[in-house]
PDB file of C-alpha atoms in Angstrom:
ATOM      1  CA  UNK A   1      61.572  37.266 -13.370  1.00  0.00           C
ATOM      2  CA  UNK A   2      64.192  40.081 -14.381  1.00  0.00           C
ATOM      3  CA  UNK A   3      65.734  41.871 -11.887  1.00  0.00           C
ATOM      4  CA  UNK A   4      64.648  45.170 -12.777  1.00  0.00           C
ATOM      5  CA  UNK A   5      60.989  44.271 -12.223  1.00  0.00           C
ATOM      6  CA  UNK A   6      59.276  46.147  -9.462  1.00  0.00           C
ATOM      7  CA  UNK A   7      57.468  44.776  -6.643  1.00  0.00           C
ATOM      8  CA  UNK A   8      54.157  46.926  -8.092  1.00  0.00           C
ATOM      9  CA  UNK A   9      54.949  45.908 -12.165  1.00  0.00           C
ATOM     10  CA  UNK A  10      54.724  42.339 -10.431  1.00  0.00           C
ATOM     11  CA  UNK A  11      51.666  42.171  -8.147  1.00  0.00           C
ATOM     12  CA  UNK A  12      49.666  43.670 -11.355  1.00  0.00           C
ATOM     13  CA  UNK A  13      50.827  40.497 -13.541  1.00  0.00           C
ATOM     14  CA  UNK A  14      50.027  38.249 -10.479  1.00  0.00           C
ATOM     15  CA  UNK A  15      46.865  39.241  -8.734  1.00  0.00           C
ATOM     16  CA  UNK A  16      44.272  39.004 -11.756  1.00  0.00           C
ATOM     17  CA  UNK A  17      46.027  35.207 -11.879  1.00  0.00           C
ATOM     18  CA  UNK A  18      44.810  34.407  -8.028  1.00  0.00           C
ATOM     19  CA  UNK A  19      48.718  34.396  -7.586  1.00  0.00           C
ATOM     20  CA  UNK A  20      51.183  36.864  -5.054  1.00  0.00           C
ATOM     21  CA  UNK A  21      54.798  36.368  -3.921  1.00  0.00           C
ATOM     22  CA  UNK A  22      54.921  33.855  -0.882  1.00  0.00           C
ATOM     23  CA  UNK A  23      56.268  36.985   0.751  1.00  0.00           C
ATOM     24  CA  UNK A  24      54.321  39.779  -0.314  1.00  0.00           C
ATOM     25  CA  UNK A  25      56.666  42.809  -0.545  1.00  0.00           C
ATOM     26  CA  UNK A  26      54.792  45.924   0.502  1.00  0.00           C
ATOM     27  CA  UNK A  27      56.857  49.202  -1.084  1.00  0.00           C
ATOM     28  CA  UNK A  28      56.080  48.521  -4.933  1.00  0.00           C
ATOM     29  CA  UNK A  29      58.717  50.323  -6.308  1.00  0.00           C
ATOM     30  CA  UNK A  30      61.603  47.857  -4.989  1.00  0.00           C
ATOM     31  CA  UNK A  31      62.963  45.992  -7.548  1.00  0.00           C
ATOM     32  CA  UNK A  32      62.896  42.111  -7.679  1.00  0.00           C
ATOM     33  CA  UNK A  33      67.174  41.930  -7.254  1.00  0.00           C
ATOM     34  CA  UNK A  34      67.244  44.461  -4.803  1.00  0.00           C
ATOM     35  CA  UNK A  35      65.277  42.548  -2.795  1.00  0.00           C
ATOM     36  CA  UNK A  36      66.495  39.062  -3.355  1.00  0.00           C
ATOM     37  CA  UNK A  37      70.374  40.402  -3.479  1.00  0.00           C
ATOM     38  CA  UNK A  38      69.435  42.829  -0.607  1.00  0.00           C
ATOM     39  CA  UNK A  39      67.240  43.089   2.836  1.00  0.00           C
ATOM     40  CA  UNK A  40      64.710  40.706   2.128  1.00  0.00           C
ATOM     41  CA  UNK A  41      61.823  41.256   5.433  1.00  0.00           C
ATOM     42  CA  UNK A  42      58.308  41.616   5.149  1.00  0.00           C
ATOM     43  CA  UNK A  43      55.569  41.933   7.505  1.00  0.00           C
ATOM     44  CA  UNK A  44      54.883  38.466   6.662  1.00  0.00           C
ATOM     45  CA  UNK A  45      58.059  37.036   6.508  1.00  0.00           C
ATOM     46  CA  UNK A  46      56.930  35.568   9.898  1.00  0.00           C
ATOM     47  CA  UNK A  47      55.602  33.015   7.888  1.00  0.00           C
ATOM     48  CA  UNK A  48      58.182  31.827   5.456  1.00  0.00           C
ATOM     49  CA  UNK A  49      61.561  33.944   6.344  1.00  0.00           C
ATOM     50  CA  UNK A  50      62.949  36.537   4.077  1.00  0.00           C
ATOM     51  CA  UNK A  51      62.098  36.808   1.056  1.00  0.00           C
ATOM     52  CA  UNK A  52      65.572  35.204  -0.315  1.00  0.00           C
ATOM     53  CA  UNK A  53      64.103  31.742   1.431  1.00  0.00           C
ATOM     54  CA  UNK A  54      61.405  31.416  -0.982  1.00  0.00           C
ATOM     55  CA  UNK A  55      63.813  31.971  -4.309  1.00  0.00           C
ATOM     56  CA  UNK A  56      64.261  28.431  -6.176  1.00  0.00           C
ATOM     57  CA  UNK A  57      66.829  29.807  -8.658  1.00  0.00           C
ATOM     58  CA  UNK A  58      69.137  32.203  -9.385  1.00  0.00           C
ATOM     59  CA  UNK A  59      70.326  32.941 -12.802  1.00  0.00           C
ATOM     60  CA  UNK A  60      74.032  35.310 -12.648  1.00  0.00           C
ATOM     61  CA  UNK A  61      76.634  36.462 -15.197  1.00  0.00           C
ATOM     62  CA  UNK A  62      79.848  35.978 -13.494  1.00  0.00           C
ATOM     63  CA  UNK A  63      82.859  38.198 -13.931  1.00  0.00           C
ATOM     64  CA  UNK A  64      84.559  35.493 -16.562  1.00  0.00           C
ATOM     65  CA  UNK A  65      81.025  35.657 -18.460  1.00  0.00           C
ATOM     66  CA  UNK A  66      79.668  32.465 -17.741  1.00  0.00           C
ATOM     67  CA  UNK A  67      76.079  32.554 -17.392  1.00  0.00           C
ATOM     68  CA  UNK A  68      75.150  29.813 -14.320  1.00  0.00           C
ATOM     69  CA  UNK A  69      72.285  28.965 -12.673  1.00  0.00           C
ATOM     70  CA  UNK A  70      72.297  28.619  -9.152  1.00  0.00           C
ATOM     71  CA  UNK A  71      69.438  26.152  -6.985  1.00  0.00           C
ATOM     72  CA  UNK A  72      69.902  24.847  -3.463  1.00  0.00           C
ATOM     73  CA  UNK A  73      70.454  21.281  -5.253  1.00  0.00           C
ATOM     74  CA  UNK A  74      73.084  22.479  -7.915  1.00  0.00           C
ATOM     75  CA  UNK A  75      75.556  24.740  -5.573  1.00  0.00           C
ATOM     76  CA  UNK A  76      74.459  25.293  -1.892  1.00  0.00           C
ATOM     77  CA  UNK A  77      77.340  27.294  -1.083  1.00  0.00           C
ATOM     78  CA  UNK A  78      77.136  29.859  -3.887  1.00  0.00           C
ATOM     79  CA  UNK A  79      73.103  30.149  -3.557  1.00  0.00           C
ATOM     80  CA  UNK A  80      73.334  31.229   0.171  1.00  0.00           C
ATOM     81  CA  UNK A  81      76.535  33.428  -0.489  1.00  0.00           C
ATOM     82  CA  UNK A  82      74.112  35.762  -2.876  1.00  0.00           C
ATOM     83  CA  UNK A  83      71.913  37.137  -0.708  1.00  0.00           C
ATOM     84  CA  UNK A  84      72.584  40.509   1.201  1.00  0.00           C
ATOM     85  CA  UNK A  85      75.858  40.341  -1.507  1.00  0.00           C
ATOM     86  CA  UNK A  86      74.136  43.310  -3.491  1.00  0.00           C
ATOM     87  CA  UNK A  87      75.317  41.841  -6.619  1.00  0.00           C
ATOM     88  CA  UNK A  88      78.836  41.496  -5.878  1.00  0.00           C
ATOM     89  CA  UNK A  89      79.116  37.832  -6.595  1.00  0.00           C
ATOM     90  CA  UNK A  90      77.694  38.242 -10.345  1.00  0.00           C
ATOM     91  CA  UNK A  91      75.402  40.051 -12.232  1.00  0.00           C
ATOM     92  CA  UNK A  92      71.758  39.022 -11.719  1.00  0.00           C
ATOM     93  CA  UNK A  93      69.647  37.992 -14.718  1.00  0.00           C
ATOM     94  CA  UNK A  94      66.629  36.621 -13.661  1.00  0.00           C
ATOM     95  CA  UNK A  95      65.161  34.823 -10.348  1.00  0.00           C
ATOM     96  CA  UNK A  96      62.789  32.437 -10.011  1.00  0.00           C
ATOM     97  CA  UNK A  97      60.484  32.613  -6.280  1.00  0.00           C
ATOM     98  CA  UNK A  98      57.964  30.600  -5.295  1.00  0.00           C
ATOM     99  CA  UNK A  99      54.463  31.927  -5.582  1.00  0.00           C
ATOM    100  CA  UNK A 100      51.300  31.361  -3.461  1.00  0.00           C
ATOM    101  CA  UNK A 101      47.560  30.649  -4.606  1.00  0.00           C
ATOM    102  CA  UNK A 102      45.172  33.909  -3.496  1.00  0.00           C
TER     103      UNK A 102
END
């Protein structure tokens, strides 16, 4: 998903599919990066944590324009270093968060 995406532009594309965010963001005009790059708590993030726990990969331009992608797997250290850094890190190009079954 592109960062720019809002919460609302989201749940539109993902509720006629039986599908929703494993953490269901409520305001629909926050933006995907905001909220993966940001403050990532939910009502329900009871159940899985914020919503930065349930991202499998991030995709950043770094400041020597390298594009990486970032998993758990590939470099631990850098993919819990960008949340809450509000894009100071890299640029973010996409994200990819787990979704649930509805």
């Amino acid at each position: 998903c592109e960062p720019s995406v809002t919460m609302g532009m989201l749940t539109d594309v993902l509720i006629p599919r039986n599908l929703a965010l494993e953490i269901q963001v409520e305001m629909e005009s926050i933006t995907v990066g905001g909220i993966c790059l940001g403050f990532g708590m939910e009502t329900n993030s009871h159940r899985s944590g914020l919503v930065q726990e349930t991202v499998v990969q991030y995709e950043i331009l770094t400041s020597d324009a390298s594009v990486i992608k970032v998993t758990r797997e590939s470099d631990p250290e850098l993919f819990h270093a960008l949340p809450w850094s509000h894009g100071s890190i890299g640029f973010l190009m996409s994200v990819e968060l787990r979704l649930v079954k509805i």
